[in-house]
Amino acid sequence: MKRLGLIIFVYFLLFSAVICIAGDPGEPDTIWVGNITVPSVGNAILPVCLFNDSLLSGAQVVLGYDTLGLAYDSISLVGSRLENIGGIVFQIVDSANLINFAALGWDEYIPPDSGLLFNIFFDILPPAAGTVIPIDSTSWPLHSHIKETMLSDKNANTYIPQFVKGSIIVLDAPPTYDSVWVDSVGAIAGDQVAIGIYGKNEEDISKIDLTLSFSSDNLLYNDVIFDQSRSLTAQRVEEANQGQRNIHIGLDFGEDTPLTPGRGLLATVLFDIELSAQDELVVIDSTSYLVPEGQSLEFHQTSAAGGQTFAPYFTAGYVDIKSATDAGEEDEFILPNEYSLAQNNPNPFNPSTKIQFELPRAGHIRLTVFNVLGQTVRTLCDEKLPGGKHSVIFDGRNNNGGKIASGIYFYRLEAGDFTQSKKMILLK
């Protein structure tokens, strides 16, 4: 089996040139890799996490994986424990079956804590369908020494942490690559969230039935909107049963004006989050509406395309709710005095970055990404939001879900009479 070493160096200038192996003086510091399940097409986001009970001056992680099933794409520190360490500089080298990721910090240690160290983005290759791909620690022999997973304490003494391997479970390829997938977003209790429902079809479709469930009463159905979607020409029906936590969206395009092959947004579901909600991951999944007699998730082909009715491949999404008290300091919930748009972080970025903005009052806002020609690349938000501080993750993809090229982009916030734009750079 062909294997590739993925070597991730997380160095800090607090490292000294002295290298000596020492034992971990407290509870076993641990690096662990997540276990995730993904479709047989698309990409996988694999978390790598760290627990340490004392200050660290650096870390090095060496991972191995099967390159017949996975292709390395990029690494992201967005939302990680390293994201806000001062003076982080990225360097990625991919040469001769070696991927070298380096991060340099100038003044800070890694404090004791537990959580995300970084995310690795992989593309799923066709041979991976129906397999389990282990992701384990390994060593990488170089000319003068061997690289392996290790940590460095504040005195630059290095030691081997406990390691827990992970895996990527790749589902079997479906009989059709027609598919439906749901956004995954983070939100704070009391907010309203917009969840995009996307679809891909390879033949003309006369009708779509989207049937969704959500796993918590803390998520309150509000509305369905179809702005900038592929469903503008369809006859639409929206039904919701909050008690059953079910939603049915019927899209009837007709035989003469079908939904032609393509991919993109089908609908956007708006939810309100209970102000009293605690930390919770609410899954948005496929279901039968009004079980057991009701409607299921289905695509209906036109007669000319074969006239079949079938269930498309489905990928669930989620809303990661954080309670208002956990979301930050209390002063974060004092209304700002004016509109503001912050510089994205990190910048340059690959593959994702966070955009934050402040609203002094509730109102309809629009946050868009556009290229140097002024063409809209992605609409990140187009809805009414409450006053306060907000943040959006831009994942380097366009409105159709495709990855955008490296280069200079701009993002613009429009709210009432306020308009502001800033520049950001995507580097791959």
PDB file of N, CA and C in Angstrom, residues 209-212 287-289 293-299 311:
ATOM      1  N   ASP A 209     -38.374  16.846  -3.301  1.00  0.00           N
ATOM      2  CA  ASP A 209     -38.926  16.896  -1.945  1.00  0.00           C
ATOM      3  C   ASP A 209     -37.779  16.846  -0.962  1.00  0.00           C
ATOM      4  N   LEU A 210     -37.593  17.933  -0.224  1.00  0.00           N
ATOM      5  CA  LEU A 210     -36.577  17.998   0.816  1.00  0.00           C
ATOM      6  C   LEU A 210     -37.254  17.786   2.162  1.00  0.00           C
ATOM      7  N   THR A 211     -36.859  16.766   2.883  1.00  0.00           N
ATOM      8  CA  THR A 211     -37.448  16.484   4.194  1.00  0.00           C
ATOM      9  C   THR A 211     -36.317  16.446   5.217  1.00  0.00           C
ATOM     10  N   LEU A 212     -36.397  17.323   6.203  1.00  0.00           N
ATOM     11  CA  LEU A 212     -35.305  17.514   7.145  1.00  0.00           C
ATOM     12  C   LEU A 212     -35.801  17.389   8.580  1.00  0.00           C
ATOM     13  N   THR A 287     -34.988  12.938   6.867  1.00  0.00           N
ATOM     14  CA  THR A 287     -35.998  12.178   7.590  1.00  0.00           C
ATOM     15  C   THR A 287     -37.205  11.994   6.692  1.00  0.00           C
ATOM     16  N   SER A 288     -38.249  11.381   7.221  1.00  0.00           N
ATOM     17  CA  SER A 288     -39.562  11.382   6.576  1.00  0.00           C
ATOM     18  C   SER A 288     -40.427  12.404   7.289  1.00  0.00           C
ATOM     19  N   TYR A 289     -41.079  13.262   6.522  1.00  0.00           N
ATOM     20  CA  TYR A 289     -41.909  14.292   7.131  1.00  0.00           C
ATOM     21  C   TYR A 289     -43.195  13.664   7.673  1.00  0.00           C
ATOM     22  N   GLU A 293     -46.241   8.105   7.723  1.00  0.00           N
ATOM     23  CA  GLU A 293     -46.979   8.103   6.465  1.00  0.00           C
ATOM     24  C   GLU A 293     -46.453   9.100   5.443  1.00  0.00           C
ATOM     25  N   GLY A 294     -45.570   9.954   5.880  1.00  0.00           N
ATOM     26  CA  GLY A 294     -45.313  11.153   5.088  1.00  0.00           C
ATOM     27  C   GLY A 294     -44.285  11.033   3.992  1.00  0.00           C
ATOM     28  N   GLN A 295     -43.843  12.204   3.559  1.00  0.00           N
ATOM     29  CA  GLN A 295     -42.958  12.364   2.416  1.00  0.00           C
ATOM     30  C   GLN A 295     -41.506  12.121   2.811  1.00  0.00           C
ATOM     31  N   SER A 296     -40.729  11.523   1.922  1.00  0.00           N
ATOM     32  CA  SER A 296     -39.302  11.309   2.129  1.00  0.00           C
ATOM     33  C   SER A 296     -38.502  12.193   1.190  1.00  0.00           C
ATOM     34  N   LEU A 297     -37.185  12.259   1.444  1.00  0.00           N
ATOM     35  CA  LEU A 297     -36.278  12.985   0.567  1.00  0.00           C
ATOM     36  C   LEU A 297     -36.225  12.297  -0.788  1.00  0.00           C
ATOM     37  N   GLU A 298     -36.627  13.020  -1.852  1.00  0.00           N
ATOM     38  CA  GLU A 298     -36.704  12.401  -3.183  1.00  0.00           C
ATOM     39  C   GLU A 298     -36.403  13.399  -4.285  1.00  0.00           C
ATOM     40  N   PHE A 299     -35.782  12.888  -5.339  1.00  0.00           N
ATOM     41  CA  PHE A 299     -35.659  13.576  -6.623  1.00  0.00           C
ATOM     42  C   PHE A 299     -36.573  12.857  -7.616  1.00  0.00           C
ATOM     43  N   ALA A 311     -33.941   8.469  -3.999  1.00  0.00           N
ATOM     44  CA  ALA A 311     -33.381   9.245  -2.896  1.00  0.00           C
ATOM     45  C   ALA A 311     -31.952   9.641  -3.253  1.00  0.00           C
TER      46      ALA A 311
END
